[in-house]
Coordinates of C-alpha atoms in Angstrom, one line a residue:
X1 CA 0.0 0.0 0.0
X2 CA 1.6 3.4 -0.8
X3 CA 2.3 5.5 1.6
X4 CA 0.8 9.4 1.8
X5 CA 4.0 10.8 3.2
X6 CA 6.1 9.2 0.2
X7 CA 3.5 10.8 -2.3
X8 CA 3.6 14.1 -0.5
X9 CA 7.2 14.7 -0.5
X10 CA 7.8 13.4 -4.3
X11 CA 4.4 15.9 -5.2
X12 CA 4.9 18.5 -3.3
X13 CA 8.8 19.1 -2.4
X14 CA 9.5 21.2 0.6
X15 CA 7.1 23.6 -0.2
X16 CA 3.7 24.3 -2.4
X17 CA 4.5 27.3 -4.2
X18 CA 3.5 26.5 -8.0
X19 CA 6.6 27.8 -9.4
X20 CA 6.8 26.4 -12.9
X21 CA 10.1 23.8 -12.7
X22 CA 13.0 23.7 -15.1
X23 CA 12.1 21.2 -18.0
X24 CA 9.1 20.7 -16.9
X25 CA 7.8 23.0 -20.0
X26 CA 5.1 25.4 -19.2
X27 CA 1.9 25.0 -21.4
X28 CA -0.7 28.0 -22.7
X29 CA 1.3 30.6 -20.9
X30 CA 3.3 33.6 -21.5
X31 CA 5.0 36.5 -20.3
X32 CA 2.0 38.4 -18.8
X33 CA -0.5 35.6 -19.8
X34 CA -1.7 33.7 -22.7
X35 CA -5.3 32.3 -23.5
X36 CA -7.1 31.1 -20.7
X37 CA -4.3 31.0 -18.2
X38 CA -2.8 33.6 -16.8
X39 CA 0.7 33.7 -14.9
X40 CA 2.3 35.9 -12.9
X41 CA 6.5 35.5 -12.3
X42 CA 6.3 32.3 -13.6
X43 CA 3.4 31.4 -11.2
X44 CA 0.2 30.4 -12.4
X45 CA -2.6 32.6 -10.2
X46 CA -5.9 32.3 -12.5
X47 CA -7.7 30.6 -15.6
X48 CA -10.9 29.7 -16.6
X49 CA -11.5 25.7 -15.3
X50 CA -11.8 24.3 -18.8
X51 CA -8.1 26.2 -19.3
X52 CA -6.9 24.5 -16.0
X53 CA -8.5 21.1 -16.9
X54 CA -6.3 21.3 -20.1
X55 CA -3.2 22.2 -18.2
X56 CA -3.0 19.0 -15.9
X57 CA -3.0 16.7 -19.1
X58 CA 0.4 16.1 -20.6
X59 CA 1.4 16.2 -23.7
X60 CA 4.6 15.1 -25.7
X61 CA 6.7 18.2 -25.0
X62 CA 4.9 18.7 -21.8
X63 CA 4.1 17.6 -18.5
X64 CA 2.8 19.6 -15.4
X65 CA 4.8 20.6 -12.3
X66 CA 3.9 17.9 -9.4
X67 CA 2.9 21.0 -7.1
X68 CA 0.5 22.0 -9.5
X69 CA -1.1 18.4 -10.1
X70 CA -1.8 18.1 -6.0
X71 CA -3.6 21.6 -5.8
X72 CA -5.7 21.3 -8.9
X73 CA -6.7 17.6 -7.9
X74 CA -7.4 18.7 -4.6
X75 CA -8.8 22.0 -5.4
X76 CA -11.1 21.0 -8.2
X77 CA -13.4 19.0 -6.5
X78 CA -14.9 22.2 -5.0
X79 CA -16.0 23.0 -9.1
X80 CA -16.3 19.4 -10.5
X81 CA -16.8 15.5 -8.8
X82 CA -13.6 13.5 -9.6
X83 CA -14.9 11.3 -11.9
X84 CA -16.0 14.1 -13.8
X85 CA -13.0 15.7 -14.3
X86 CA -11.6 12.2 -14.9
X87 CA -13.9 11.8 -17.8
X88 CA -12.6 15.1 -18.9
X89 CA -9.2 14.3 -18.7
X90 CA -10.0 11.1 -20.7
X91 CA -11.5 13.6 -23.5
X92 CA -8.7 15.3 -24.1
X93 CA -6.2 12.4 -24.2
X94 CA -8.6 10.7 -26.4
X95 CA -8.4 14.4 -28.5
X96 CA -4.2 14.2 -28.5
X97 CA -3.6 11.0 -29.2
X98 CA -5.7 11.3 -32.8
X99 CA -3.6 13.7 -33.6
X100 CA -0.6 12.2 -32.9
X101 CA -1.8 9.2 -34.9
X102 CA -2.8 11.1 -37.7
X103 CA 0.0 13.5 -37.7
X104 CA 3.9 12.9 -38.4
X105 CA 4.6 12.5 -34.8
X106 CA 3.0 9.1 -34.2
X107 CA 6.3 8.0 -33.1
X108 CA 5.4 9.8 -30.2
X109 CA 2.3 8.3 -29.5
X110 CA 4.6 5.8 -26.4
X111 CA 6.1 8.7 -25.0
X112 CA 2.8 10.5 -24.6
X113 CA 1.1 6.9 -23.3
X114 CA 3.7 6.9 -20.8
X115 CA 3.4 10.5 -19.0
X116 CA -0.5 10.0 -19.4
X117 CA -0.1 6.9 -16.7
X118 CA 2.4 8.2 -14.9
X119 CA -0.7 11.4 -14.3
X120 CA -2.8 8.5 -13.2
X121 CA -0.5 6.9 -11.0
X122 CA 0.1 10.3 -8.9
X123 CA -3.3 10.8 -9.0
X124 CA -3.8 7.0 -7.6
X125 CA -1.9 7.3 -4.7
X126 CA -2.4 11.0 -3.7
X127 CA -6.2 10.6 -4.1
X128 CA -7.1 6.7 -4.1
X129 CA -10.7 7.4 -2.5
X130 CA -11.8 9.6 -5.5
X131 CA -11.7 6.5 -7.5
X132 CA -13.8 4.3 -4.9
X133 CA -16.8 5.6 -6.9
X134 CA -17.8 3.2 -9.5
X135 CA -18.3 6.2 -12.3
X136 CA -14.3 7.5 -11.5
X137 CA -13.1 3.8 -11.7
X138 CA -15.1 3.2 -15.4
X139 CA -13.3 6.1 -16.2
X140 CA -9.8 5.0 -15.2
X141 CA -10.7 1.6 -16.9
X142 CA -11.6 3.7 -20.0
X143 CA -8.3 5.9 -20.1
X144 CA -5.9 2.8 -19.5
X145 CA -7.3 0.2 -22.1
X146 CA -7.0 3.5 -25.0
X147 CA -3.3 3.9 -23.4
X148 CA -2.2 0.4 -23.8
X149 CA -3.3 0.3 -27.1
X150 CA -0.1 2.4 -27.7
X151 CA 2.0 -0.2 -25.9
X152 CA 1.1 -3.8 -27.6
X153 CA 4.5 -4.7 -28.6
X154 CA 6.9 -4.6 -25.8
X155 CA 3.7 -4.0 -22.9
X156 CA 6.0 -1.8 -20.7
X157 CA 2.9 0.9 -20.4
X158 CA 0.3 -2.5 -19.6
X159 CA 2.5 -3.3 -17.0
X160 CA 2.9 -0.1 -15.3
X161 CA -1.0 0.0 -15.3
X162 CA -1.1 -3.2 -13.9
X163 CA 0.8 -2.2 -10.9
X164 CA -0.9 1.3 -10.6
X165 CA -4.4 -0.8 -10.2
X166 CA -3.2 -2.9 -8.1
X167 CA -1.7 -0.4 -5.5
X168 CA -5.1 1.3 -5.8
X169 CA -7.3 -1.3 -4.8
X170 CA -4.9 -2.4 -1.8
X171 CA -5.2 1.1 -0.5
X172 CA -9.0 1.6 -1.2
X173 CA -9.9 -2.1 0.6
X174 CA -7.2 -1.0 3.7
X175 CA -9.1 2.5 3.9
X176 CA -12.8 0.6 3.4
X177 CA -11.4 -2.0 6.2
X178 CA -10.3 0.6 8.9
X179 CA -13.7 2.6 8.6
X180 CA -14.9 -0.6 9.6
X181 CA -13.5 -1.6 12.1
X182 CA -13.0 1.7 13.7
X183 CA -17.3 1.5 14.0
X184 CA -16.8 -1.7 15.3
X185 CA -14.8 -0.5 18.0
X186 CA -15.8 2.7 18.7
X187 CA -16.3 3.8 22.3
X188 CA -19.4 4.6 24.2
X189 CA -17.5 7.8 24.9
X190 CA -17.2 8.7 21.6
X191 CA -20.6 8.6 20.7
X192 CA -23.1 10.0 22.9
X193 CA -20.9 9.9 26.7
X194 CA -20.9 7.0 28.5
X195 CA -23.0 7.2 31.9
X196 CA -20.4 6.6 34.7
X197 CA -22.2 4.2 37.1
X198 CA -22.2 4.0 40.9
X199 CA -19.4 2.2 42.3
X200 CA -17.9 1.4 45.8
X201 CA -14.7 4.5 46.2
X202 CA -12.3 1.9 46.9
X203 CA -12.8 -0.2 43.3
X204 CA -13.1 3.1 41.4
X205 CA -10.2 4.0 39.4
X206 CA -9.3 7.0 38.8
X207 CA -6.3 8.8 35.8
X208 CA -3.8 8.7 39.1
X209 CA -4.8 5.1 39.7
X210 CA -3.5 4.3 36.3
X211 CA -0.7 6.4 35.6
X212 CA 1.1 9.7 38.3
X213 CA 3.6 10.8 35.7
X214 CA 2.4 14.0 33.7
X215 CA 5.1 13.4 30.7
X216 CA 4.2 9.8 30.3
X217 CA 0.5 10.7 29.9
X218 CA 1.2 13.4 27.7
X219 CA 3.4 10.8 25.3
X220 CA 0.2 8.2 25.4
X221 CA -2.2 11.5 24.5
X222 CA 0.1 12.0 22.0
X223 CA 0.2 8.6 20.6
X224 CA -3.6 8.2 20.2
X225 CA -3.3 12.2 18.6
X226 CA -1.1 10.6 15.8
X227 CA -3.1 7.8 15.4
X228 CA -6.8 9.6 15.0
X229 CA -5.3 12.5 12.9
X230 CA -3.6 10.3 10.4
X231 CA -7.1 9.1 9.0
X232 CA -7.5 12.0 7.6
X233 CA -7.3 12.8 4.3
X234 CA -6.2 16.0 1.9
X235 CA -9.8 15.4 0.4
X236 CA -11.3 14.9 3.4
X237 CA -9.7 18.9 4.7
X238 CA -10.9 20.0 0.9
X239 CA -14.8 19.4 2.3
X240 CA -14.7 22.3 4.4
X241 CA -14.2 24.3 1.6
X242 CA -16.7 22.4 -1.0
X243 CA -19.6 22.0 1.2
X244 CA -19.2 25.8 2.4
X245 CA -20.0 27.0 -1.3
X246 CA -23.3 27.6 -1.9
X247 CA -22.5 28.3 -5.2
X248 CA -21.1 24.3 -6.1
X249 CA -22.6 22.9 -3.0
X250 CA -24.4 20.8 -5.3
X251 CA -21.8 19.1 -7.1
X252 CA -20.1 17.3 -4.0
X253 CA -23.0 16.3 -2.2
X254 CA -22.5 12.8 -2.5
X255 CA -18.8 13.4 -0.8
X256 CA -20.7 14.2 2.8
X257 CA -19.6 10.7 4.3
X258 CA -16.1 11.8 4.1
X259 CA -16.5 14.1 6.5
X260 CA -16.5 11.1 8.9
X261 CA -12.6 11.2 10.1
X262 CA -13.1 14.6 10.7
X263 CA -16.1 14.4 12.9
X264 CA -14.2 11.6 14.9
X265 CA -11.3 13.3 15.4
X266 CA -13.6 16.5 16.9
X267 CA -14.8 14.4 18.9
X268 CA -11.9 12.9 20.8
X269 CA -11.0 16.6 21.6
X270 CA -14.8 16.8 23.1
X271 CA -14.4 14.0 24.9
X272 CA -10.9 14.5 25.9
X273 CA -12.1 18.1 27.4
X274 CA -14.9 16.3 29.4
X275 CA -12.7 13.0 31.0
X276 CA -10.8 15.8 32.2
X277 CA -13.5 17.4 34.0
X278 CA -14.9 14.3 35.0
X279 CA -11.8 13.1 36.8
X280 CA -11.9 16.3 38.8
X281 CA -15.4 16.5 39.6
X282 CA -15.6 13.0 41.0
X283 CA -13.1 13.2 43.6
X284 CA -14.2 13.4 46.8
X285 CA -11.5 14.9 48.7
X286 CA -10.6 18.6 48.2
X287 CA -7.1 17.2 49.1
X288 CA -6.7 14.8 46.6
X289 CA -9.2 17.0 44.0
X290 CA -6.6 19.9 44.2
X291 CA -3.4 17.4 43.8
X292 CA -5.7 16.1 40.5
X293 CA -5.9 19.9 39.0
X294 CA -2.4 20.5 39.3
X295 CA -1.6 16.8 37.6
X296 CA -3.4 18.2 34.4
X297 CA -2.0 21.3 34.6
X298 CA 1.7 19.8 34.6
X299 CA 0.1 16.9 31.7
X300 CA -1.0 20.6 29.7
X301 CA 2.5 21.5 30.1
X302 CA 4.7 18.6 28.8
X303 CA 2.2 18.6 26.0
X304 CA 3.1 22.2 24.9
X305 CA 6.8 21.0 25.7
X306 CA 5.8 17.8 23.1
X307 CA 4.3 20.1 20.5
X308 CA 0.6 18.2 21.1
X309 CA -1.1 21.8 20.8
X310 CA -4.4 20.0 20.4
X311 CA -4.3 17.8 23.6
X312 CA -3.2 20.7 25.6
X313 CA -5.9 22.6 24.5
X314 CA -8.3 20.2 25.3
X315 CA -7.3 19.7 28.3
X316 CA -7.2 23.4 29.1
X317 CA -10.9 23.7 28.0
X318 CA -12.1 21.0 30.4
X319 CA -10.5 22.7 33.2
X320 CA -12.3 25.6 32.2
X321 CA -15.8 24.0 32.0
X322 CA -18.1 25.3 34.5
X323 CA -18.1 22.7 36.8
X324 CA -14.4 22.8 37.6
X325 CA -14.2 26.2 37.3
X326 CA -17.0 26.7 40.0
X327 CA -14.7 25.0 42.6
X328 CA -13.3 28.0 44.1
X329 CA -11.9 26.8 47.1
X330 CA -10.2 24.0 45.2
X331 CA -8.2 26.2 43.4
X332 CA -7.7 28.4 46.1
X333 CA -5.1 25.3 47.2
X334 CA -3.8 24.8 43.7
X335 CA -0.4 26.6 42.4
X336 CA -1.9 28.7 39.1
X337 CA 1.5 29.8 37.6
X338 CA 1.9 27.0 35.6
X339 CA -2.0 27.3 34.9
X340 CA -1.4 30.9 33.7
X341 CA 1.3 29.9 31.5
X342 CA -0.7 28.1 29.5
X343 CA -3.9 29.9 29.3
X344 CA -1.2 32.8 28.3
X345 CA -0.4 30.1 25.4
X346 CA -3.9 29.7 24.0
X347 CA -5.2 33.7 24.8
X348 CA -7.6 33.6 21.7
X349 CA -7.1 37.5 21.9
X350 CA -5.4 39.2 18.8
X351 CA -6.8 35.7 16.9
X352 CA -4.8 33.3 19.3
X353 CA -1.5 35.5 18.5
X354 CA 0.3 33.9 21.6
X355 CA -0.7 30.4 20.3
X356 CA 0.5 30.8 16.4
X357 CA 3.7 32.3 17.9
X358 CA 4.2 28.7 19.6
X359 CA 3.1 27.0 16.8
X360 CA 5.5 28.7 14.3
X361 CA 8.2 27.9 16.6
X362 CA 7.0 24.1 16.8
X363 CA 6.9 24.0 13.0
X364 CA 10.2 25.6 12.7
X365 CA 11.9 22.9 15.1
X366 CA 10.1 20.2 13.3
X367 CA 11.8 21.1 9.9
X368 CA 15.1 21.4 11.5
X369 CA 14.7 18.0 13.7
X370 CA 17.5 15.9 14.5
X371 CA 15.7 13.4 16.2
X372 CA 11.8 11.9 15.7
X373 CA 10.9 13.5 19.3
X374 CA 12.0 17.3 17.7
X375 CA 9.2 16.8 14.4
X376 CA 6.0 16.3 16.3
X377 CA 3.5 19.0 16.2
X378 CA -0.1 18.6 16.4
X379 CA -2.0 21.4 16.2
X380 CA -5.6 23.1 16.9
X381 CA -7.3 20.9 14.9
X382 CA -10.8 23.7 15.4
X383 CA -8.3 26.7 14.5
X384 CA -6.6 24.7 11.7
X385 CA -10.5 24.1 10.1
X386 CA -11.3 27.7 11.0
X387 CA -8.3 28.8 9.0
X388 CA -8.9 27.4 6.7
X389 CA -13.2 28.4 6.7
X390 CA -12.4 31.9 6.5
X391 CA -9.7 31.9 3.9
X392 CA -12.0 30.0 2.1
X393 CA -15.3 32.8 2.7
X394 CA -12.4 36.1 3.0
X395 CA -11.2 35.3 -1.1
X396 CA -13.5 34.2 -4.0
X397 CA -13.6 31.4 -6.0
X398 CA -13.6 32.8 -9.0
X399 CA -12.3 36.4 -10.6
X400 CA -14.6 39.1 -11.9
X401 CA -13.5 37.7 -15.2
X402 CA -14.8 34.7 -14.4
X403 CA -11.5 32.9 -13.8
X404 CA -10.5 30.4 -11.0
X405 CA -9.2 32.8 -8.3
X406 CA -6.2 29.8 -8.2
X407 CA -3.7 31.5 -5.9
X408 CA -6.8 31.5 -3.4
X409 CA -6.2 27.4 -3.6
X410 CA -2.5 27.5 -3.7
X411 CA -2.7 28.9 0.0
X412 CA -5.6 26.3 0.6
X413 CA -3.1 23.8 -0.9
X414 CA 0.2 25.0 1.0
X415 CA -1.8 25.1 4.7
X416 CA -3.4 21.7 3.6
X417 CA -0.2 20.0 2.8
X418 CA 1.9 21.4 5.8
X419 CA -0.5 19.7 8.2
X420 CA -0.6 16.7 6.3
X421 CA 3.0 16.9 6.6
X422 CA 2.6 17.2 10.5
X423 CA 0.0 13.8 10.5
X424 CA 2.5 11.6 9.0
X425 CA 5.1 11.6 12.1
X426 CA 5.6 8.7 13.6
X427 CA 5.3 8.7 17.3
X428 CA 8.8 8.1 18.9
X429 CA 7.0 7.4 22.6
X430 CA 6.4 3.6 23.9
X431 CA 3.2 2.9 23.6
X432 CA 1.2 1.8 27.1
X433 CA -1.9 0.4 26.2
X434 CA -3.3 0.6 29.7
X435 CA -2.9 3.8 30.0
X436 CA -4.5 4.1 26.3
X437 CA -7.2 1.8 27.1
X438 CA -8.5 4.1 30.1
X439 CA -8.0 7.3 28.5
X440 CA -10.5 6.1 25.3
X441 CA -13.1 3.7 27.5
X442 CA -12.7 5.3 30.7
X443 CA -16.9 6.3 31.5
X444 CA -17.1 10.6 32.1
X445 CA -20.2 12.0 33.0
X446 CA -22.7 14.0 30.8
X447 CA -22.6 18.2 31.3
X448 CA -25.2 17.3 33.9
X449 CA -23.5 15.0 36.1
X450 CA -20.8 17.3 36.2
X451 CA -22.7 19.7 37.4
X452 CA -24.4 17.9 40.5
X453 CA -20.9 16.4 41.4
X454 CA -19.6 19.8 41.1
X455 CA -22.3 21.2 43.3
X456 CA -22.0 18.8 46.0
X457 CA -18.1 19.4 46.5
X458 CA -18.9 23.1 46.7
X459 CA -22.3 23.9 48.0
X460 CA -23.6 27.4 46.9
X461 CA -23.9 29.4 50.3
X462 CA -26.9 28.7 52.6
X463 CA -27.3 25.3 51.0
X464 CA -27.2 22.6 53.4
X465 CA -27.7 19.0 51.4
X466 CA -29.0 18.1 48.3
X467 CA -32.0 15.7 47.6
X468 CA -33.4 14.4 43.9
X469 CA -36.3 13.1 43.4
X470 CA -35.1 11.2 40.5
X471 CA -31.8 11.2 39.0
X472 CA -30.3 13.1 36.3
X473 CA -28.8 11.9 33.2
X474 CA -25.2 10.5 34.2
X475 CA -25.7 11.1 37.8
X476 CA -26.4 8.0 40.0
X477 CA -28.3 7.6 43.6
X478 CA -26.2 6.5 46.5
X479 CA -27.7 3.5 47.7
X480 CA -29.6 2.8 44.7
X481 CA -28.7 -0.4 43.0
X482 CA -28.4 0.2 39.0
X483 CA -31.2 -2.5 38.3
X484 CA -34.0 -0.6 40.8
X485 CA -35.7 1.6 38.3
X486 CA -38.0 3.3 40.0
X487 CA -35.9 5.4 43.1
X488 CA -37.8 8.2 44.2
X489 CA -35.8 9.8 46.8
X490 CA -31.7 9.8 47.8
X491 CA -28.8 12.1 48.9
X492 CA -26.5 12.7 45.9
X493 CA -23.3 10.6 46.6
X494 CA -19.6 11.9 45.4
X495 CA -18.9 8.9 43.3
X496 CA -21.5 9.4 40.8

């Protein structure tokens, strides 16, 4: 199965920006512009889409710099399905190689065969789930058997086809395998919240039961981070922009399920945010409560140290959920200048300015790593989607001329690729699936559980107890078995 990161750094380089390349030729351009695409320093910046469609397809004197075939591929869905533009493509191949067999250059005709498959095959492995569609794969069948018509004698062209499909259909059933078994085994908590039942204090477990050492929990957070973010997709990122168009909204509608691995992904942050708060609210002890704050602070801290920007965050936010927050006279007891560090970090003031300054210096640290530790960052994944959201509503899509407002998606492209570029780390850390296995199945308690537990620890003034007469979602009775259905009346006990 072919690897993304390979594909990214033989498309893409060290960087995105669309310079045309030496001997790559440069087709239906000039100086200042020619036809319908116009360039600007040697940089393509607009055309109309037809133009743009006829610039990805090679010819025999020509064939399209590798930065250019990731953005349009990516950026064209927002415009046109894949197998759609595929069928396009297939058009004007079908228009070239007439003339090549009808003209004096039909010598020509194996040369041209060879850079049309070798468009496919970057195509393949960059973007193997545009051609899980049944039309894009006719398509693709359609293409190849013209092009190894070219190729009957020595079947050199046939054989790099051969290979192309097969790599295709390996990745498409490993991706089509994963999606099922991660709905196989996802988590109560990652659906809907797990209720966290009554149970004895003693037997109950809690994060310092399991592991007491901030920097080893912040290496297992990071480990599942990797993990969850490396299901996503380029085309996948590209759906905020498509299904944010009103204008072409229409076009990708049937994409909408691949928006999955980015839902699941927003919701481990979600649920991250809440297991913190639900370890805090549940203690009893405003001892052992305030000793559980200042673990998660220190947790917070070794993930900044990491570069896991998105755990920290997360963690951060639970902390700040009301229930926590409430408990005044726990953090009265709790040291706050490591706290205050932090929430320094990820001030959303100036448009999180202190956070972008730490994630620049991440980035930069990465692409000067000496070791696998020094190239992890993981950022925001809400801010990296709302980056990319508002660049997407700040430019147009197209020109007043009607053009493709392309440098628009060579940004989209760059910012795209660089956190793709992030996903593909491998994590250097040991993995502990204990400490995994509680952090992804350990129960938390719903917003209103929370709550009660909160309120119990710290009364509001004048309040003596607190009775039910039934019991709220995610909040157990004390004394109250789970199988009696019908308590009416019961004192609201610590544990949940």
């Amino acid at each position: 199965m072919p690897q993304t990161s390979v594909v990214f750094s033989s498309i893409l380089g060290p960087s995105c920006s669309g310079q045309v390349q030496p001997g790559m030729g440069e087709r239906g351009s000039g100086a200042g512009g020619s036809g319908d695409l116009v360039f600007q320093e040697g940089r393509l910046i607009s055309g109309s889409l037809e133009a743009l469609m006829e610039h990805l397809v090679p010819t025999v004197d020509y064939y399209p710099d590798r930065t250019y075939i990731f953005t349009f591929l990516l950026s064209s869905r927002v415009f046109i399905p894949p197998h759609d533009l595929l069928a396009r493509v297939g058009q004007i191949c079908l228009e070239q190689r007439q003339q090549l067999e009808t003209g004096s250059e039909k010598t020509k005709l194996k040369s041209f065969s060879a850079k049309i498959v070798q468009l496919l095959k970057e195509w393949t492995e960059a973007f193997p789930y545009d051609f899980q569609d049944e039309k894009a794969m006719a398509e693709l069948k359609a293409i190849t058997h013209r092009v190894t018509q070219c190729d009957e004698e020595n079947g050199t062209v046939k054989k790099a086809i051969a290979q192309m499909t097969q790599s295709l259909l390996l990745s498409l059933a490993a991706r089509s395998q994963l999606q099922e078994l991660r709905e196989k085994l996802r988590s109560p908590a990652m659906d809907k919240g797990s209720v966290l039942k009554a149970k004895p204090p003693a037997t109950q477990k809690d994060i310092l039961g399991v592991c007491c050492d901030p920097l080893v929990l912040a290496q297992q957070l990071t480990h599942i981070e990797l993990e969850r973010v490396s299901s996503i997709h380029p085309e996948d990122l590209m759906q905020i922009v498509s299904h944010m168009d009103s204008r072409d909204k229409h076009r990708c509608r049937g994409d909408l399920t691949k928006t999955y691995s980015l839902e699941a992904y927003d919701n481990w942050f979600n649920c991250l945010s809440m297991l913190v708060a639900t370890e805090v609210c549940r203690v009893v002890k405003k001892k052992h409560r305030t000793r559980m704050l200042e673990f998660f602070i220190d947790v917070a801290r070794e993930c900044f140290n990491i570069g896991n920007f998105n755990s920290m965050m997360a963690i951060i936010s639970g902390m700040n959920l009301s229930p926590v927050a409430r408990l005044k006279k726990t953090w009265s007891k709790v040291k706050t200048a490591k706290f205050d560090v932090l929430e320094h970090h990820m001030d959303p003031s100036s448009n999180f300015c202190n956070y972008r300054t730490a994630l620049q210096g991440a980035t930069q640290r990465s692409q000067m790593a000496n070791s696998s530790r020094e190239k992890i960052v993981i950022p925001v994944f809400n801010l990296f989607v709302k980056d990319i959201y508002f660049l997407h509503k700040i430019h147009t899509n197209h020109l007043p001329n009607g053009h493709v407002n392309f440098k628009k998606f060579w940004e989209i492209s760059r910012q795209i690729h660089e956190f793709m570029t992030w996903t593909q780390v491998e994590c250097p850390f040991e993995k502990d699936k204990k400490i995994q296995n509680y952090l992804l199945t350990a129960p938390i308690y719903s917003e209103e559980g929370e709550a009660q537990f909160s309120m119990a620890a710290h009364p509001p003034p004048h309040t003596i107890h607190v009775t039910l007469t039934s019991p709220p979602h995610g909040v157990a009775l004390e004394g109250r078995p789970d199988h009696y259905p019908h308590a009416t009346q019961g004192k609201l006990s610590p544990q949940g």
